[in-house]
Amino acid sequence: GANLSDTFEFIGQNFKPMVYSFFAISGIFILLQAITNGVFQSRIFSGLGFGGNMQHRNVLILGNLYDQYFSPIFFLFLFFAWLAYVAMQVCIGAYMKYYDEHDSAKAGIEDVWHLFVQYYLKVLIFTLPIGLIILTGCLFCLLPGIYLWVVFAPFPFIVMMEDASLGETIQRCFELIRQNFWISLGIYIVTTLIYSFASAITGFIIGVVSGLLTYLTTRDLSATIGIVTSVLRVFGFLFYIIFLVSVMLHYFNLVERRDATGMMRRIDQIGGQPDDGLETAEQY
């Protein structure tokens, strides 16, 4: 509950500069992913209109699906999806890193861009072994994959906040999750459900509009509707910010529990400026 409250409070206080930076920097990757996804979906839908008897039609549909899932456009979509998701993670991480290092100052697009170019390639490369580890865990009855997903959820933020290497990042992920697995799992599941539900509403509205357009016209608009709806779903990624901010704030909380950085900061201040009698509030 505290994590969700802090997440929505942080987003509310930093909504405009964070969203501007989010779409200005990662928007191009999201748009490329959306366009390739639209082309792929339009090809899938175009293969559903085969005529003939049911058996012959099913064979043609299965053949079309096989061809499309092993086509260059599908692998291009996966490539741009990988670039887009890493870009979103690094963009939010860069904003919050600037916010933390500059005494809660709101970052501009240039500030976020400077940190983005510094860490994007590094995080992008690290996602390959991390993703393979999680995928391998999923192949073993799924539960190990879920555990590893929880463990490695904050890994891009560890790379950015601590300038860690791959080995240090993996070790740090396991250190932070120790004795904090269930609370972390709960936070990630709830924020994932919030993101999924909000995105589903957006997709439902777009789907209804697309269905009405298809119903009201006799023209074949499958290709056009597939591309347009995929581009409009770009706005659904806006809700992904909720998940990313929640994970980042939980990372700060785990670091505080593990390293007691807030306490060390107060200890370092002993003998400096006199205390005003008020407790120093913990800040994200």
PDB file of C-alpha atoms in Angstrom:
ATOM      1  CA  GLY A   1       0.000   0.000   0.000  1.00  0.00           C
ATOM      2  CA  ALA A   2       2.790   2.432   0.829  1.00  0.00           C
ATOM      3  CA  ASN A   3       4.535   1.593  -2.426  1.00  0.00           C
ATOM      4  CA  LEU A   4       1.403   2.219  -4.488  1.00  0.00           C
ATOM      5  CA  SER A   5       0.669   5.447  -2.635  1.00  0.00           C
ATOM      6  CA  ASP A   6       4.206   6.713  -3.199  1.00  0.00           C
ATOM      7  CA  THR A   7       4.097   5.586  -6.833  1.00  0.00           C
ATOM      8  CA  PHE A   8       0.980   7.568  -7.692  1.00  0.00           C
ATOM      9  CA  GLU A   9       2.176  10.539  -5.638  1.00  0.00           C
ATOM     10  CA  PHE A  10       5.508  10.612  -7.466  1.00  0.00           C
ATOM     11  CA  ILE A  11       3.830  10.285 -10.864  1.00  0.00           C
ATOM     12  CA  GLY A  12       1.368  13.037  -9.964  1.00  0.00           C
ATOM     13  CA  GLN A  13       4.136  15.423  -8.927  1.00  0.00           C
ATOM     14  CA  ASN A  14       6.322  14.689 -11.965  1.00  0.00           C
ATOM     15  CA  PHE A  15       3.731  13.769 -14.582  1.00  0.00           C
ATOM     16  CA  LYS A  16       4.421  16.363 -17.279  1.00  0.00           C
ATOM     17  CA  PRO A  17       8.250  16.364 -17.357  1.00  0.00           C
ATOM     18  CA  MET A  18       8.430  12.592 -16.950  1.00  0.00           C
ATOM     19  CA  VAL A  19       5.854  11.837 -19.664  1.00  0.00           C
ATOM     20  CA  TYR A  20       7.426  14.374 -22.030  1.00  0.00           C
ATOM     21  CA  SER A  21      10.820  12.731 -21.581  1.00  0.00           C
ATOM     22  CA  PHE A  22       9.294   9.256 -21.808  1.00  0.00           C
ATOM     23  CA  PHE A  23       7.684   9.802 -25.209  1.00  0.00           C
ATOM     24  CA  ALA A  24      10.305  12.181 -26.589  1.00  0.00           C
ATOM     25  CA  ILE A  25      13.117   9.676 -26.048  1.00  0.00           C
ATOM     26  CA  SER A  26      11.580   6.199 -26.092  1.00  0.00           C
ATOM     27  CA  GLY A  27       8.652   7.158 -28.331  1.00  0.00           C
ATOM     28  CA  ILE A  28      10.513   6.427 -31.566  1.00  0.00           C
ATOM     29  CA  PHE A  29      11.255   2.866 -30.413  1.00  0.00           C
ATOM     30  CA  ILE A  30       7.645   2.382 -29.277  1.00  0.00           C
ATOM     31  CA  LEU A  31       6.348   3.710 -32.597  1.00  0.00           C
ATOM     32  CA  LEU A  32       8.585   1.386 -34.636  1.00  0.00           C
ATOM     33  CA  GLN A  33       7.407  -1.554 -32.545  1.00  0.00           C
ATOM     34  CA  ALA A  34       3.772  -0.510 -33.023  1.00  0.00           C
ATOM     35  CA  ILE A  35       4.114  -0.141 -36.805  1.00  0.00           C
ATOM     36  CA  THR A  36       5.788  -3.533 -37.287  1.00  0.00           C
ATOM     37  CA  ASN A  37       3.198  -5.097 -34.985  1.00  0.00           C
ATOM     38  CA  GLY A  38       0.432  -3.514 -37.077  1.00  0.00           C
ATOM     39  CA  VAL A  39       1.891  -4.871 -40.320  1.00  0.00           C
ATOM     40  CA  PHE A  40       2.250  -8.317 -38.760  1.00  0.00           C
ATOM     41  CA  GLN A  41      -1.336  -8.319 -37.447  1.00  0.00           C
ATOM     42  CA  SER A  42      -2.737  -7.106 -40.767  1.00  0.00           C
ATOM     43  CA  ARG A  43      -1.048 -10.038 -42.530  1.00  0.00           C
ATOM     44  CA  ILE A  44      -2.469 -12.436 -39.962  1.00  0.00           C
ATOM     45  CA  PHE A  45      -5.988 -11.029 -40.354  1.00  0.00           C
ATOM     46  CA  SER A  46      -5.776 -11.041 -44.138  1.00  0.00           C
ATOM     47  CA  GLY A  47      -5.227 -14.796 -43.974  1.00  0.00           C
ATOM     48  CA  LEU A  48      -8.511 -15.397 -42.160  1.00  0.00           C
ATOM     49  CA  GLY A  49     -10.639 -14.725 -45.221  1.00  0.00           C
ATOM     50  CA  PHE A  50      -9.821 -17.845 -47.252  1.00  0.00           C
ATOM     51  CA  GLY A  51     -12.796 -19.367 -49.007  1.00  0.00           C
ATOM     52  CA  GLY A  52     -13.605 -23.003 -49.766  1.00  0.00           C
ATOM     53  CA  ASN A  53     -14.750 -25.783 -47.462  1.00  0.00           C
ATOM     54  CA  MET A  54     -13.930 -25.708 -43.748  1.00  0.00           C
ATOM     55  CA  GLN A  55     -11.134 -28.298 -43.884  1.00  0.00           C
ATOM     56  CA  HIS A  56      -9.411 -26.596 -46.811  1.00  0.00           C
ATOM     57  CA  ARG A  57      -9.872 -23.201 -45.150  1.00  0.00           C
ATOM     58  CA  ASN A  58      -8.314 -24.400 -41.866  1.00  0.00           C
ATOM     59  CA  VAL A  59      -5.291 -25.788 -43.692  1.00  0.00           C
ATOM     60  CA  LEU A  60      -4.748 -22.475 -45.481  1.00  0.00           C
ATOM     61  CA  ILE A  61      -5.144 -20.502 -42.248  1.00  0.00           C
ATOM     62  CA  LEU A  62      -2.613 -22.689 -40.411  1.00  0.00           C
ATOM     63  CA  GLY A  63      -0.229 -22.364 -43.321  1.00  0.00           C
ATOM     64  CA  ASN A  64      -0.596 -18.587 -43.271  1.00  0.00           C
ATOM     65  CA  LEU A  65       0.043 -18.455 -39.518  1.00  0.00           C
ATOM     66  CA  TYR A  66       3.166 -20.591 -39.911  1.00  0.00           C
ATOM     67  CA  ASP A  67       4.465 -18.371 -42.706  1.00  0.00           C
ATOM     68  CA  GLN A  68       3.788 -15.153 -40.792  1.00  0.00           C
ATOM     69  CA  TYR A  69       5.349 -16.294 -37.502  1.00  0.00           C
ATOM     70  CA  PHE A  70       8.535 -17.225 -39.324  1.00  0.00           C
ATOM     71  CA  SER A  71       8.564 -14.164 -41.547  1.00  0.00           C
ATOM     72  CA  PRO A  72      11.089 -11.315 -41.385  1.00  0.00           C
ATOM     73  CA  ILE A  73       8.399  -8.852 -40.241  1.00  0.00           C
ATOM     74  CA  PHE A  74       7.712 -10.934 -37.116  1.00  0.00           C
ATOM     75  CA  PHE A  75      11.378 -11.034 -36.114  1.00  0.00           C
ATOM     76  CA  LEU A  76      11.647  -7.333 -36.895  1.00  0.00           C
ATOM     77  CA  PHE A  77       8.710  -6.733 -34.549  1.00  0.00           C
ATOM     78  CA  LEU A  78      10.463  -8.731 -31.795  1.00  0.00           C
ATOM     79  CA  PHE A  79      13.635  -6.712 -32.333  1.00  0.00           C
ATOM     80  CA  PHE A  80      11.867  -3.353 -32.060  1.00  0.00           C
ATOM     81  CA  ALA A  81       9.854  -4.612 -29.066  1.00  0.00           C
ATOM     82  CA  TRP A  82      13.129  -5.442 -27.302  1.00  0.00           C
ATOM     83  CA  LEU A  83      14.544  -1.994 -28.099  1.00  0.00           C
ATOM     84  CA  ALA A  84      11.323  -0.302 -26.956  1.00  0.00           C
ATOM     85  CA  TYR A  85      10.989  -2.026 -23.587  1.00  0.00           C
ATOM     86  CA  VAL A  86      14.619  -1.382 -22.703  1.00  0.00           C
ATOM     87  CA  ALA A  87      14.232   2.252 -23.802  1.00  0.00           C
ATOM     88  CA  MET A  88      11.224   2.708 -21.513  1.00  0.00           C
ATOM     89  CA  GLN A  89      13.090   1.218 -18.558  1.00  0.00           C
ATOM     90  CA  VAL A  90      16.191   3.329 -19.099  1.00  0.00           C
ATOM     91  CA  CYS A  91      14.160   6.489 -19.688  1.00  0.00           C
ATOM     92  CA  ILE A  92      12.270   6.206 -16.383  1.00  0.00           C
ATOM     93  CA  GLY A  93      15.445   5.118 -14.610  1.00  0.00           C
ATOM     94  CA  ALA A  94      17.303   8.144 -15.986  1.00  0.00           C
ATOM     95  CA  TYR A  95      14.568  10.511 -14.829  1.00  0.00           C
ATOM     96  CA  MET A  96      14.536   9.089 -11.313  1.00  0.00           C
ATOM     97  CA  LYS A  97      18.337   8.968 -11.127  1.00  0.00           C
ATOM     98  CA  TYR A  98      18.452  12.683 -11.943  1.00  0.00           C
ATOM     99  CA  TYR A  99      15.668  13.308  -9.423  1.00  0.00           C
ATOM    100  CA  ASP A 100      17.620  11.471  -6.705  1.00  0.00           C
ATOM    101  CA  GLU A 101      20.984  13.076  -7.440  1.00  0.00           C
ATOM    102  CA  HIS A 102      19.697  16.665  -7.718  1.00  0.00           C
ATOM    103  CA  ASP A 103      17.666  16.953  -4.518  1.00  0.00           C
ATOM    104  CA  SER A 104      14.249  16.159  -5.985  1.00  0.00           C
ATOM    105  CA  ALA A 105      14.710  18.457  -8.984  1.00  0.00           C
ATOM    106  CA  LYS A 106      12.536  17.731 -12.007  1.00  0.00           C
ATOM    107  CA  ALA A 107      14.568  16.641 -14.997  1.00  0.00           C
ATOM    108  CA  GLY A 108      14.162  18.096 -18.463  1.00  0.00           C
ATOM    109  CA  ILE A 109      14.354  16.149 -21.694  1.00  0.00           C
ATOM    110  CA  GLU A 110      18.025  17.058 -22.181  1.00  0.00           C
ATOM    111  CA  ASP A 111      18.885  15.881 -18.651  1.00  0.00           C
ATOM    112  CA  VAL A 112      17.166  12.551 -19.205  1.00  0.00           C
ATOM    113  CA  TRP A 113      18.708  12.195 -22.669  1.00  0.00           C
ATOM    114  CA  HIS A 114      22.226  12.673 -21.272  1.00  0.00           C
ATOM    115  CA  LEU A 115      21.752   9.772 -18.848  1.00  0.00           C
ATOM    116  CA  PHE A 116      19.830   7.740 -21.428  1.00  0.00           C
ATOM    117  CA  VAL A 117      22.701   7.652 -23.948  1.00  0.00           C
ATOM    118  CA  GLN A 118      25.084   6.817 -21.116  1.00  0.00           C
ATOM    119  CA  TYR A 119      23.251   3.680 -19.983  1.00  0.00           C
ATOM    120  CA  TYR A 120      20.999   2.489 -22.804  1.00  0.00           C
ATOM    121  CA  LEU A 121      23.486   0.301 -24.652  1.00  0.00           C
ATOM    122  CA  LYS A 122      24.797  -1.180 -21.404  1.00  0.00           C
ATOM    123  CA  VAL A 123      21.325  -2.127 -20.157  1.00  0.00           C
ATOM    124  CA  LEU A 124      20.374  -3.385 -23.634  1.00  0.00           C
ATOM    125  CA  ILE A 125      23.314  -5.790 -23.675  1.00  0.00           C
ATOM    126  CA  PHE A 126      22.676  -6.949 -20.109  1.00  0.00           C
ATOM    127  CA  THR A 127      19.058  -7.836 -20.929  1.00  0.00           C
ATOM    128  CA  LEU A 128      20.254 -10.672 -23.175  1.00  0.00           C
ATOM    129  CA  PRO A 129      21.817 -12.910 -20.474  1.00  0.00           C
ATOM    130  CA  ILE A 130      19.222 -11.820 -17.896  1.00  0.00           C
ATOM    131  CA  GLY A 131      16.393 -12.688 -20.301  1.00  0.00           C
ATOM    132  CA  LEU A 132      17.953 -16.063 -21.108  1.00  0.00           C
ATOM    133  CA  ILE A 133      18.237 -16.854 -17.392  1.00  0.00           C
ATOM    134  CA  ILE A 134      14.552 -16.008 -16.812  1.00  0.00           C
ATOM    135  CA  LEU A 135      13.481 -17.928 -19.936  1.00  0.00           C
ATOM    136  CA  THR A 136      15.444 -20.976 -18.790  1.00  0.00           C
ATOM    137  CA  GLY A 137      13.716 -20.770 -15.416  1.00  0.00           C
ATOM    138  CA  CYS A 138      10.303 -20.627 -17.115  1.00  0.00           C
ATOM    139  CA  LEU A 139      11.074 -23.856 -18.961  1.00  0.00           C
ATOM    140  CA  PHE A 140      11.354 -25.645 -15.611  1.00  0.00           C
ATOM    141  CA  CYS A 141       7.722 -25.758 -14.459  1.00  0.00           C
ATOM    142  CA  LEU A 142       7.369 -21.934 -14.695  1.00  0.00           C
ATOM    143  CA  LEU A 143       7.870 -21.305 -10.950  1.00  0.00           C
ATOM    144  CA  PRO A 144      11.662 -20.814 -11.198  1.00  0.00           C
ATOM    145  CA  GLY A 145      11.001 -18.311 -13.991  1.00  0.00           C
ATOM    146  CA  ILE A 146       8.569 -16.350 -11.801  1.00  0.00           C
ATOM    147  CA  TYR A 147      11.123 -16.314  -8.979  1.00  0.00           C
ATOM    148  CA  LEU A 148      13.860 -15.084 -11.316  1.00  0.00           C
ATOM    149  CA  TRP A 149      11.525 -12.441 -12.785  1.00  0.00           C
ATOM    150  CA  VAL A 150      11.016 -11.037  -9.276  1.00  0.00           C
ATOM    151  CA  VAL A 151      14.748 -11.210  -8.559  1.00  0.00           C
ATOM    152  CA  PHE A 152      15.793  -9.402 -11.743  1.00  0.00           C
ATOM    153  CA  ALA A 153      12.945  -6.870 -11.976  1.00  0.00           C
ATOM    154  CA  PRO A 154      15.130  -3.994 -10.650  1.00  0.00           C
ATOM    155  CA  PHE A 155      18.255  -4.968 -12.590  1.00  0.00           C
ATOM    156  CA  PRO A 156      18.220  -1.992 -15.058  1.00  0.00           C
ATOM    157  CA  PHE A 157      17.928   0.421 -12.139  1.00  0.00           C
ATOM    158  CA  ILE A 158      20.805  -1.278 -10.307  1.00  0.00           C
ATOM    159  CA  VAL A 159      22.952  -0.877 -13.411  1.00  0.00           C
ATOM    160  CA  MET A 160      22.084   2.820 -13.614  1.00  0.00           C
ATOM    161  CA  MET A 161      22.093   3.802  -9.944  1.00  0.00           C
ATOM    162  CA  GLU A 162      25.176   1.802  -8.930  1.00  0.00           C
ATOM    163  CA  ASP A 163      27.109   1.695 -12.243  1.00  0.00           C
ATOM    164  CA  ALA A 164      27.392  -2.049 -11.727  1.00  0.00           C
ATOM    165  CA  SER A 165      28.841  -4.644 -14.067  1.00  0.00           C
ATOM    166  CA  LEU A 166      26.831  -7.682 -15.154  1.00  0.00           C
ATOM    167  CA  GLY A 167      28.236  -9.915 -12.420  1.00  0.00           C
ATOM    168  CA  GLU A 168      27.770  -7.237  -9.768  1.00  0.00           C
ATOM    169  CA  THR A 169      24.203  -6.619 -10.964  1.00  0.00           C
ATOM    170  CA  ILE A 170      23.246 -10.299 -10.713  1.00  0.00           C
ATOM    171  CA  GLN A 171      24.806 -10.597  -7.262  1.00  0.00           C
ATOM    172  CA  ARG A 172      23.129  -7.386  -6.112  1.00  0.00           C
ATOM    173  CA  CYS A 173      19.712  -8.574  -7.327  1.00  0.00           C
ATOM    174  CA  PHE A 174      19.934 -11.717  -5.205  1.00  0.00           C
ATOM    175  CA  GLU A 175      21.221  -9.750  -2.204  1.00  0.00           C
ATOM    176  CA  LEU A 176      18.322  -7.306  -2.296  1.00  0.00           C
ATOM    177  CA  ILE A 177      15.613  -9.931  -2.780  1.00  0.00           C
ATOM    178  CA  ARG A 178      16.816 -12.062   0.119  1.00  0.00           C
ATOM    179  CA  GLN A 179      14.102 -12.105   2.826  1.00  0.00           C
ATOM    180  CA  ASN A 180      12.045  -9.682   0.688  1.00  0.00           C
ATOM    181  CA  PHE A 181      10.704 -12.019  -1.989  1.00  0.00           C
ATOM    182  CA  TRP A 182       7.024 -12.169  -1.047  1.00  0.00           C
ATOM    183  CA  ILE A 183       6.555  -8.435  -0.561  1.00  0.00           C
ATOM    184  CA  SER A 184       8.357  -7.859  -3.873  1.00  0.00           C
ATOM    185  CA  LEU A 185       6.184 -10.426  -5.642  1.00  0.00           C
ATOM    186  CA  GLY A 186       3.048  -8.801  -4.247  1.00  0.00           C
ATOM    187  CA  ILE A 187       4.087  -5.329  -5.375  1.00  0.00           C
ATOM    188  CA  TYR A 188       5.037  -6.459  -8.877  1.00  0.00           C
ATOM    189  CA  ILE A 189       1.844  -8.494  -9.357  1.00  0.00           C
ATOM    190  CA  VAL A 190      -0.430  -5.653  -8.220  1.00  0.00           C
ATOM    191  CA  THR A 191       1.278  -3.027 -10.382  1.00  0.00           C
ATOM    192  CA  THR A 192       1.330  -5.427 -13.345  1.00  0.00           C
ATOM    193  CA  LEU A 193      -2.415  -5.977 -12.934  1.00  0.00           C
ATOM    194  CA  ILE A 194      -3.004  -2.216 -12.786  1.00  0.00           C
ATOM    195  CA  TYR A 195      -0.938  -1.689 -15.944  1.00  0.00           C
ATOM    196  CA  SER A 196      -2.601  -4.616 -17.739  1.00  0.00           C
ATOM    197  CA  PHE A 197      -6.116  -3.560 -16.756  1.00  0.00           C
ATOM    198  CA  ALA A 198      -5.587   0.047 -17.845  1.00  0.00           C
ATOM    199  CA  SER A 199      -4.010  -1.052 -21.128  1.00  0.00           C
ATOM    200  CA  ALA A 200      -6.837  -3.546 -21.701  1.00  0.00           C
ATOM    201  CA  ILE A 201      -9.413  -0.766 -21.361  1.00  0.00           C
ATOM    202  CA  THR A 202      -7.539   1.284 -23.960  1.00  0.00           C
ATOM    203  CA  GLY A 203      -7.307  -1.731 -26.255  1.00  0.00           C
ATOM    204  CA  PHE A 204     -10.997  -2.508 -25.778  1.00  0.00           C
ATOM    205  CA  ILE A 205     -12.032   0.999 -26.779  1.00  0.00           C
ATOM    206  CA  ILE A 206      -9.788   0.876 -29.841  1.00  0.00           C
ATOM    207  CA  GLY A 207     -11.148  -2.571 -30.706  1.00  0.00           C
ATOM    208  CA  VAL A 208     -14.756  -1.379 -30.497  1.00  0.00           C
ATOM    209  CA  VAL A 209     -14.029   1.573 -32.772  1.00  0.00           C
ATOM    210  CA  SER A 210     -12.220  -0.707 -35.245  1.00  0.00           C
ATOM    211  CA  GLY A 211     -15.124  -3.138 -35.201  1.00  0.00           C
ATOM    212  CA  LEU A 212     -17.617  -0.386 -35.931  1.00  0.00           C
ATOM    213  CA  LEU A 213     -15.523   0.885 -38.834  1.00  0.00           C
ATOM    214  CA  THR A 214     -15.315  -2.620 -40.267  1.00  0.00           C
ATOM    215  CA  TYR A 215     -19.065  -3.108 -39.854  1.00  0.00           C
ATOM    216  CA  LEU A 216     -20.013   0.208 -41.425  1.00  0.00           C
ATOM    217  CA  THR A 217     -17.934  -0.208 -44.564  1.00  0.00           C
ATOM    218  CA  THR A 218     -17.697  -2.900 -47.188  1.00  0.00           C
ATOM    219  CA  ARG A 219     -14.092  -2.135 -48.031  1.00  0.00           C
ATOM    220  CA  ASP A 220     -11.261  -4.355 -46.837  1.00  0.00           C
ATOM    221  CA  LEU A 221      -9.644  -2.274 -44.114  1.00  0.00           C
ATOM    222  CA  SER A 222      -7.823  -5.074 -42.306  1.00  0.00           C
ATOM    223  CA  ALA A 223      -4.361  -3.768 -43.145  1.00  0.00           C
ATOM    224  CA  THR A 224      -5.197  -0.146 -42.353  1.00  0.00           C
ATOM    225  CA  ILE A 225      -7.018  -0.961 -39.122  1.00  0.00           C
ATOM    226  CA  GLY A 226      -4.206  -3.269 -37.975  1.00  0.00           C
ATOM    227  CA  ILE A 227      -1.599  -0.543 -38.346  1.00  0.00           C
ATOM    228  CA  VAL A 228      -3.749   2.290 -36.959  1.00  0.00           C
ATOM    229  CA  THR A 229      -4.855   0.354 -33.874  1.00  0.00           C
ATOM    230  CA  SER A 230      -1.287  -0.689 -33.125  1.00  0.00           C
ATOM    231  CA  VAL A 231      -0.133   2.927 -33.331  1.00  0.00           C
ATOM    232  CA  LEU A 232      -2.987   4.061 -31.076  1.00  0.00           C
ATOM    233  CA  ARG A 233      -2.000   1.404 -28.539  1.00  0.00           C
ATOM    234  CA  VAL A 234       1.227   3.376 -28.092  1.00  0.00           C
ATOM    235  CA  PHE A 235      -0.688   5.403 -25.532  1.00  0.00           C
ATOM    236  CA  GLY A 236      -1.266   2.205 -23.565  1.00  0.00           C
ATOM    237  CA  PHE A 237       2.437   2.192 -22.741  1.00  0.00           C
ATOM    238  CA  LEU A 238       1.783   5.305 -20.692  1.00  0.00           C
ATOM    239  CA  PHE A 239       0.441   3.004 -17.972  1.00  0.00           C
ATOM    240  CA  TYR A 240       3.703   1.023 -18.031  1.00  0.00           C
ATOM    241  CA  ILE A 241       5.201   3.994 -16.203  1.00  0.00           C
ATOM    242  CA  ILE A 242       3.222   2.909 -13.129  1.00  0.00           C
ATOM    243  CA  PHE A 243       5.012  -0.434 -13.037  1.00  0.00           C
ATOM    244  CA  LEU A 244       8.455   1.064 -13.674  1.00  0.00           C
ATOM    245  CA  VAL A 245       8.128   3.774 -11.013  1.00  0.00           C
ATOM    246  CA  SER A 246       6.827   1.208  -8.513  1.00  0.00           C
ATOM    247  CA  VAL A 247       9.798  -1.093  -9.149  1.00  0.00           C
ATOM    248  CA  MET A 248      12.222   1.819  -8.844  1.00  0.00           C
ATOM    249  CA  LEU A 249      10.740   2.989  -5.542  1.00  0.00           C
ATOM    250  CA  HIS A 250      10.781  -0.568  -4.224  1.00  0.00           C
ATOM    251  CA  TYR A 251      14.437  -0.786  -5.233  1.00  0.00           C
ATOM    252  CA  PHE A 252      15.161   2.287  -3.109  1.00  0.00           C
ATOM    253  CA  ASN A 253      13.299   0.651  -0.239  1.00  0.00           C
ATOM    254  CA  LEU A 254      15.259  -2.586  -0.590  1.00  0.00           C
ATOM    255  CA  VAL A 255      18.540  -0.672  -0.663  1.00  0.00           C
ATOM    256  CA  GLU A 256      17.518   1.197   2.494  1.00  0.00           C
ATOM    257  CA  ARG A 257      16.718  -2.082   4.245  1.00  0.00           C
ATOM    258  CA  ARG A 258      19.901  -3.754   3.032  1.00  0.00           C
ATOM    259  CA  ASP A 259      22.401  -0.904   3.401  1.00  0.00           C
ATOM    260  CA  ALA A 260      20.630   1.523   5.770  1.00  0.00           C
ATOM    261  CA  THR A 261      21.736   4.425   3.566  1.00  0.00           C
ATOM    262  CA  GLY A 262      19.350   6.835   5.273  1.00  0.00           C
ATOM    263  CA  MET A 263      20.804   6.019   8.685  1.00  0.00           C
ATOM    264  CA  MET A 264      24.364   6.350   7.374  1.00  0.00           C
ATOM    265  CA  ARG A 265      23.509   9.749   5.937  1.00  0.00           C
ATOM    266  CA  ARG A 266      22.225  10.923   9.317  1.00  0.00           C
ATOM    267  CA  ILE A 267      25.300   9.521  11.070  1.00  0.00           C
ATOM    268  CA  ASP A 268      27.556  11.394   8.648  1.00  0.00           C
ATOM    269  CA  GLN A 269      25.744  14.621   9.494  1.00  0.00           C
ATOM    270  CA  ILE A 270      26.553  14.340  13.219  1.00  0.00           C
ATOM    271  CA  GLY A 271      28.836  17.203  14.206  1.00  0.00           C
ATOM    272  CA  GLY A 272      27.744  19.292  11.241  1.00  0.00           C
ATOM    273  CA  GLN A 273      24.739  21.563  11.195  1.00  0.00           C
ATOM    274  CA  PRO A 274      22.743  21.469  14.446  1.00  0.00           C
ATOM    275  CA  ASP A 275      19.552  19.428  14.347  1.00  0.00           C
ATOM    276  CA  ASP A 276      16.387  21.462  14.205  1.00  0.00           C
ATOM    277  CA  GLY A 277      14.552  18.893  16.323  1.00  0.00           C
ATOM    278  CA  LEU A 278      12.626  17.439  13.399  1.00  0.00           C
ATOM    279  CA  GLU A 279      13.208  14.004  12.008  1.00  0.00           C
ATOM    280  CA  THR A 280      14.657  13.886   8.528  1.00  0.00           C
ATOM    281  CA  ALA A 281      11.923  12.569   6.298  1.00  0.00           C
ATOM    282  CA  GLU A 282      12.805   9.699   4.024  1.00  0.00           C
ATOM    283  CA  GLN A 283      12.564  10.838   0.412  1.00  0.00           C
ATOM    284  CA  TYR A 284      12.469   8.922  -2.822  1.00  0.00           C
TER     285      TYR A 284
END
